[in-house]
Tab-separated table of C-alpha atoms and ligand atoms in Angstrom:
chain	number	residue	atom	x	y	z
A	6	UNK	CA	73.503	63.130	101.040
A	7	UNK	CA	71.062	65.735	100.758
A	8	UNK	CA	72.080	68.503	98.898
A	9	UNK	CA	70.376	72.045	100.173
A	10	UNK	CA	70.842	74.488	97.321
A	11	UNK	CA	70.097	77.491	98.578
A	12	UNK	CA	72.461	79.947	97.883
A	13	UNK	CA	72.155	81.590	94.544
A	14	UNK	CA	70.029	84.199	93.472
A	15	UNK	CA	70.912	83.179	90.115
A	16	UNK	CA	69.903	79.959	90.381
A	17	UNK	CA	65.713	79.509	89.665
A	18	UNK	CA	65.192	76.638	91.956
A	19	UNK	CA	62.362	74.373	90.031
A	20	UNK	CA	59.832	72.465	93.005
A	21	UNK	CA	57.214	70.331	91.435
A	22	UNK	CA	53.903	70.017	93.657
A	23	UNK	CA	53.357	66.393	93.906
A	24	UNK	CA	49.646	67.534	94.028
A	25	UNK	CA	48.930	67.212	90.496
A	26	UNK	CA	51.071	63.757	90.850
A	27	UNK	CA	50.038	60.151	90.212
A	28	UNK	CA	49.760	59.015	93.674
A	29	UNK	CA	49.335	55.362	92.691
A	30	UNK	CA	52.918	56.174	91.205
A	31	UNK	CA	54.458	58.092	93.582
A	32	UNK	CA	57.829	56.881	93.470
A	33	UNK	CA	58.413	57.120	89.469
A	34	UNK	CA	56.674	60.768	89.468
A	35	UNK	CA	59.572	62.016	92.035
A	36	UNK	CA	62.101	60.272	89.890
A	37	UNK	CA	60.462	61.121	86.875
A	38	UNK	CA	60.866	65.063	87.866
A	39	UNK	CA	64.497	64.504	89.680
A	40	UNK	CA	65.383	63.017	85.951
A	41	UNK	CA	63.725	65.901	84.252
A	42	UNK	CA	66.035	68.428	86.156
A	43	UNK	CA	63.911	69.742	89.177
A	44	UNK	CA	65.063	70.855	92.119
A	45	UNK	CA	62.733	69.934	95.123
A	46	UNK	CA	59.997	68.378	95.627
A	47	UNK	CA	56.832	70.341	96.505
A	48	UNK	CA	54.684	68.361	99.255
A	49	UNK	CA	51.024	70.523	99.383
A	50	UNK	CA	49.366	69.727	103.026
A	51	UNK	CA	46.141	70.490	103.358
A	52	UNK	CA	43.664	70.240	106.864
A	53	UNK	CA	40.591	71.102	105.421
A	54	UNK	CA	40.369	74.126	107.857
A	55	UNK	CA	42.755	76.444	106.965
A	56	UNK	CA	41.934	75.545	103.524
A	57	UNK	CA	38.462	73.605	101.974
A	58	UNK	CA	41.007	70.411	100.895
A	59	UNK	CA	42.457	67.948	102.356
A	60	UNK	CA	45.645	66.288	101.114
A	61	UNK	CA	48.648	64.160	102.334
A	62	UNK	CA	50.161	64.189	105.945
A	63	UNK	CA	53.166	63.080	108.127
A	64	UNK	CA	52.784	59.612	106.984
A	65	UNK	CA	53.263	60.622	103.147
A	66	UNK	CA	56.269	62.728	104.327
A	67	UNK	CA	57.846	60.182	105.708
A	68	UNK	CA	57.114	57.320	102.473
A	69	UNK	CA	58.922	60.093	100.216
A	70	UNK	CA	62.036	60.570	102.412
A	71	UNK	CA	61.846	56.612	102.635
A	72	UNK	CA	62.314	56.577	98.991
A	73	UNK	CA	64.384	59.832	97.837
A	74	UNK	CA	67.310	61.858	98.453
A	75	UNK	CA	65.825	65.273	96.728
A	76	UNK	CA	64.969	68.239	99.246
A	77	UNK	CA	61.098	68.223	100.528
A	78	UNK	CA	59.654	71.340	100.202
A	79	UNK	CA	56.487	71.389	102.462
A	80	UNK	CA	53.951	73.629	102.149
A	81	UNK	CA	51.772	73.675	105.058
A	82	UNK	CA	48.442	75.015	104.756
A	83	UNK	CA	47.164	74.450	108.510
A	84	UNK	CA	45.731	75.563	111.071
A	85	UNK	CA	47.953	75.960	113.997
A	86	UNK	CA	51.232	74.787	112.457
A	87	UNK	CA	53.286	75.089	115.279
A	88	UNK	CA	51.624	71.899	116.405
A	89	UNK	CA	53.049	69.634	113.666
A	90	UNK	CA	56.237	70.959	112.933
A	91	UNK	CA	57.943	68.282	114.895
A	92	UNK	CA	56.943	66.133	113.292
A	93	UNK	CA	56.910	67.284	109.280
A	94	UNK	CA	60.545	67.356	110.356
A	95	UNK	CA	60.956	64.283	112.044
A	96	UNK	CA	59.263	62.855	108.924
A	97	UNK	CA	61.983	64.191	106.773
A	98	UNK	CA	61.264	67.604	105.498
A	99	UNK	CA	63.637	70.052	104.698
A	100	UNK	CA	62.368	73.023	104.392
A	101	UNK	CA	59.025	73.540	106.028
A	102	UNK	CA	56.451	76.858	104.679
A	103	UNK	CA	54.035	77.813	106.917
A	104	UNK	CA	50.874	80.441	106.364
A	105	UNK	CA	51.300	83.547	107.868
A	106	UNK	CA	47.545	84.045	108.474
A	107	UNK	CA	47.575	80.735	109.807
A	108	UNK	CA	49.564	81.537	112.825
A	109	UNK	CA	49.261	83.389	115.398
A	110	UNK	CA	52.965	83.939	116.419
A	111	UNK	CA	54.839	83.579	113.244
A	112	UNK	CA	58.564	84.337	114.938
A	113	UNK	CA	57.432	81.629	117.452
A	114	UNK	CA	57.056	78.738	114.221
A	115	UNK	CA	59.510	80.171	112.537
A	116	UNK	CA	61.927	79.634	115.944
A	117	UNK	CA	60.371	76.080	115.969
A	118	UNK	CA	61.348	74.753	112.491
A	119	UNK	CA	64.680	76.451	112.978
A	120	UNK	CA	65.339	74.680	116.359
A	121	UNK	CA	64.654	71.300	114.459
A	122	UNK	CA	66.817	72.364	112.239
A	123	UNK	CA	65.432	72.967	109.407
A	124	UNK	CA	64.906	75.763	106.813
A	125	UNK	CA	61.527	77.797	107.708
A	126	UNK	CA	59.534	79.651	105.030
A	127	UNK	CA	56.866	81.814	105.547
A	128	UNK	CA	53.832	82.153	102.781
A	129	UNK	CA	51.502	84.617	102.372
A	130	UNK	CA	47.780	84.191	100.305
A	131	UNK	CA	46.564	86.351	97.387
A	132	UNK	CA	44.392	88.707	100.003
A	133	UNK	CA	47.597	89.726	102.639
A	134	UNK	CA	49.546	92.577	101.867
A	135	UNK	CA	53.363	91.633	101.256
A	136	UNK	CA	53.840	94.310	103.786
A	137	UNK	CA	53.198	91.771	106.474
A	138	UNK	CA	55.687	89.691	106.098
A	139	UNK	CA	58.551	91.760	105.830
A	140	UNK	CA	59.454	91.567	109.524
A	141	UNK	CA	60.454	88.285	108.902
A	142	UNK	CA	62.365	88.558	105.858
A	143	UNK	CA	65.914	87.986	107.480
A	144	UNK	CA	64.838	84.888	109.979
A	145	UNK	CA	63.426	82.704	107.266
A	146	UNK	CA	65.016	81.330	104.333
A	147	UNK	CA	62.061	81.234	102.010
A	148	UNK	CA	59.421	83.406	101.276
A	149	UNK	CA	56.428	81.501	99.403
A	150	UNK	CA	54.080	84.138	97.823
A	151	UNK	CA	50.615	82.495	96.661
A	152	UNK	CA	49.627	83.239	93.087
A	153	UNK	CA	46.397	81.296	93.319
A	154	UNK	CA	43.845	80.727	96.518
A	155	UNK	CA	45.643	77.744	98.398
A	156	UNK	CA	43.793	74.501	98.538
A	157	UNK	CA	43.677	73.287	94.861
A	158	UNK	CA	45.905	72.813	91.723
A	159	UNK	CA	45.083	73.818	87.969
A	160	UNK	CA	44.116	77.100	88.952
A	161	UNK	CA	44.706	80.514	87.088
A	162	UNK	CA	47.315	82.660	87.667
A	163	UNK	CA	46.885	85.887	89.738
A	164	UNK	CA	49.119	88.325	88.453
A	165	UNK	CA	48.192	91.275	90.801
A	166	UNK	CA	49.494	88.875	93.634
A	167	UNK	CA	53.223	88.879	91.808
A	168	UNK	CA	53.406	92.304	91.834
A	169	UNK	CA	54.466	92.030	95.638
A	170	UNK	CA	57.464	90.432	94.687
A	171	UNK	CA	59.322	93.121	93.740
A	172	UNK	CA	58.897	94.912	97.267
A	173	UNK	CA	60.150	91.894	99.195
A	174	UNK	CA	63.269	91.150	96.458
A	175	UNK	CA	64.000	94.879	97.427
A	176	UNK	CA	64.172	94.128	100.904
A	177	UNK	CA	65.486	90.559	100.440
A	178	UNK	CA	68.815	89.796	101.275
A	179	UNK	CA	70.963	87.389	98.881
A	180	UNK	CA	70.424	84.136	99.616
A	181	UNK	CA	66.588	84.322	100.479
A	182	UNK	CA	64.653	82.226	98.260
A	183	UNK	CA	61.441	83.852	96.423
A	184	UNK	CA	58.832	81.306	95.831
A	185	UNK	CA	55.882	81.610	93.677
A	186	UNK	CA	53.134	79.020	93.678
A	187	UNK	CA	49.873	78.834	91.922
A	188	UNK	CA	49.208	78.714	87.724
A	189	UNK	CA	52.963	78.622	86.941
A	190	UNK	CA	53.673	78.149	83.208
A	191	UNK	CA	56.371	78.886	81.112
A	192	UNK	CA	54.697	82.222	80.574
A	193	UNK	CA	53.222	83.141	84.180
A	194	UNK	CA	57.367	81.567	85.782
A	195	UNK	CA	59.204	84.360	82.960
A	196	UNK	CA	57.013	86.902	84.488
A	197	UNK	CA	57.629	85.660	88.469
A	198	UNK	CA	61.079	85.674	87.332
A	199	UNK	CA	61.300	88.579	85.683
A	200	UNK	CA	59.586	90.451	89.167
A	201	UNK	CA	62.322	88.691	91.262
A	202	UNK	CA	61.525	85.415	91.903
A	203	UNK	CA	63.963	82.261	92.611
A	204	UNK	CA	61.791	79.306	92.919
A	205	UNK	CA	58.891	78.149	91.219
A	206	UNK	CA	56.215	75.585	92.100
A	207	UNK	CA	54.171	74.015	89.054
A	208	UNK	CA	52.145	70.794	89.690
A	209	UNK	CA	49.528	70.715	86.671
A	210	UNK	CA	51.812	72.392	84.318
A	211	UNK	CA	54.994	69.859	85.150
A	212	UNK	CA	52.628	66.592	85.364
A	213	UNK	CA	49.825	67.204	82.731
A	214	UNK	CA	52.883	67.366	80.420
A	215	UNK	CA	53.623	64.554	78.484
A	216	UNK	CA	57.180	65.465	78.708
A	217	UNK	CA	58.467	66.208	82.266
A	218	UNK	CA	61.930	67.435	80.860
A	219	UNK	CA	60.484	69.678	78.269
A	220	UNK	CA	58.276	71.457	81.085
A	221	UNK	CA	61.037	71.842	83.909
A	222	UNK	CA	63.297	73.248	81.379
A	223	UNK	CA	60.624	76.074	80.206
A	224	UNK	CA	60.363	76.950	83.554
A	225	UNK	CA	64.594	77.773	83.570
B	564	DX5	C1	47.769	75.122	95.842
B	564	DX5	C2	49.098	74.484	96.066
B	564	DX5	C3	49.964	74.395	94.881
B	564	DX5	C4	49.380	73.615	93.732
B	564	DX5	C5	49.832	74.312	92.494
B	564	DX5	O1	47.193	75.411	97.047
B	564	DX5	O2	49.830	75.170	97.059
B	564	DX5	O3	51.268	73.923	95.192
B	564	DX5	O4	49.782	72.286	93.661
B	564	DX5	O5	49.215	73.737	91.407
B	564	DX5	P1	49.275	74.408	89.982
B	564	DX5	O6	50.742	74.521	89.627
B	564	DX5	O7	48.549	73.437	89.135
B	564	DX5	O8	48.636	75.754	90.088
B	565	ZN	ZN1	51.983	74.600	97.350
C-alpha cells in the first residue's frame, strides 16, 4: 500500500530529488533514502523549454513505481503541463507539482491532476511574487516554493525567495504541505522550517553525503 502522509503540519515531510541520484543505481538510491528515513521521492522533469535541462520522463516514472512503494513526488518543470498529466499519473505519480508560470490556466491543471486522482501542487520560481498563487491555496495540496532557478541541482540557496513562506503559511490551511526546493541543507531546511515550511527537497545535500541517514535526519 501506498501510504500518503499528508496530514500533519508537524510532521517535516523529507523528499529527496533523485536528480543528484546515481542513475546507473536507481533502485538502491530510492532504497537507500527510504532506509535512511525519507519520506517521498522527488522526481525533477525537465523539457528543456520551460527550463535549459532536460531530465527524466514518463518512462522513468513508471520504472520507479515498477520498483517502489514510497510516494512520487513529481516536479514538473514544463511547458504546457496539462498535456502530460495523464500520463505522469498513469505512470504512477502521486502527487504531481506543476509551474505556475508554466500554465496558462492553473485551476484548469490543477482540476486535471485532481480528476486523476491525484494530489496537485502548484510551484512558483524565485522571480513570481507568492501573491500569485494564493488563489489556489485551498484547491491544491502542496505548495512548492523554488529556492533556486529550476533546471539544475547543487545550486545556492536563495533566501529572499523563503521569505514568501510566511505569507502563504498565514493563509495556509492545516493540512497544506509547504515545500521548499533548491540548496537545502541542514542550515538553509532550519531556516525553511523555521518560516513555515513542511517539506523539504535536497538532492546534492542527501546524495553527495556519504551517509544518507545522517543527512535526512539533519534535515528533521
Ligand atoms: C532544481 C530541482 C531540484 C534539485 C534540487 O530545479 O527542482 O529538485 O534537484 O537540488 P539541490 O538540492 O542540490 O539544490
Ligand atoms: Zn525539484
Amino acid at each position: 500500500m501506498i501510504c500518503v502522509k499528508i496530514t500533519s503540519m508537524d510532521k517535516i515531510i523529507i523528499s529527496p530529488s533523485i536528480l543528484s541520484a546515481d542513475f546507473m543505481n536507481l533502485e538502491q538510491e530510492i532504497n537507500s533514502v527510504k532506509n535512511a528515513g525519507a519520506d517521498w521521492i522527488h522526481i525533477d522533469v525537465m523539457d528543456g523549454h520551460f527550463v535549459p535541462n532536460i531530465t527524466v520522463g514518463i518512462p522513468v516514472v513508471k520504472s520507479i513505481r515498477n520498483k517502489t512503494d514510497m510516494f512520487l513526488d513529481v516536479h514538473l518543470m514544463i511547458e504546457n503541463p496539462e498535456r502530460y498529466i495523464a500520463a505522469f499519473a498513469e505512470a504512477g505519480a502521486d502527487l504531481i507539482t506543476f509551474h505556475y508560470e508554466a500554465a496558462s490556466e492553473p485551476q484548469r491543471v490543477i482540476s486535471i491532476i485532481k480528476n486523476c486522482g491525484k494530489k496537485a501542487g502548484i510551484s512558483i520560481k524565485p522571480g513570481t511574487e507568492g501573491s500569485k498563487i494564493i488563489p489556489y491555496l485551498n484547491d491544491v495540496d502542496l505548495i512548492l516554493v523554488m529556492t533556486v532557478e529550476p533546471g539544475f541541482g547543487g545550486q545556492e540557496f536563495m533566501h529572499d525567495c523563503a521569505m514568501k513562506i510566511p505569507l502563504i503559511k498565514e493563509k495556509a490551511s492545516q493540512n497544506l504541505v509547504i515545500q521548499v526546493d533548491g540548496g537545502i541543507n541542514n542550515l538553509t531546511g532550519k531556516i525553511c522550517k523555521s518560516l513555515g515550511a513542511n517539506s523539504l527537497v535536497a538532492g546534492s545535500y542527501i546524495y553527495g553525503s556519504d551517509d544518507y541517514k545522517k543527512a535526512v535526519e539533519s534535515l528533521l
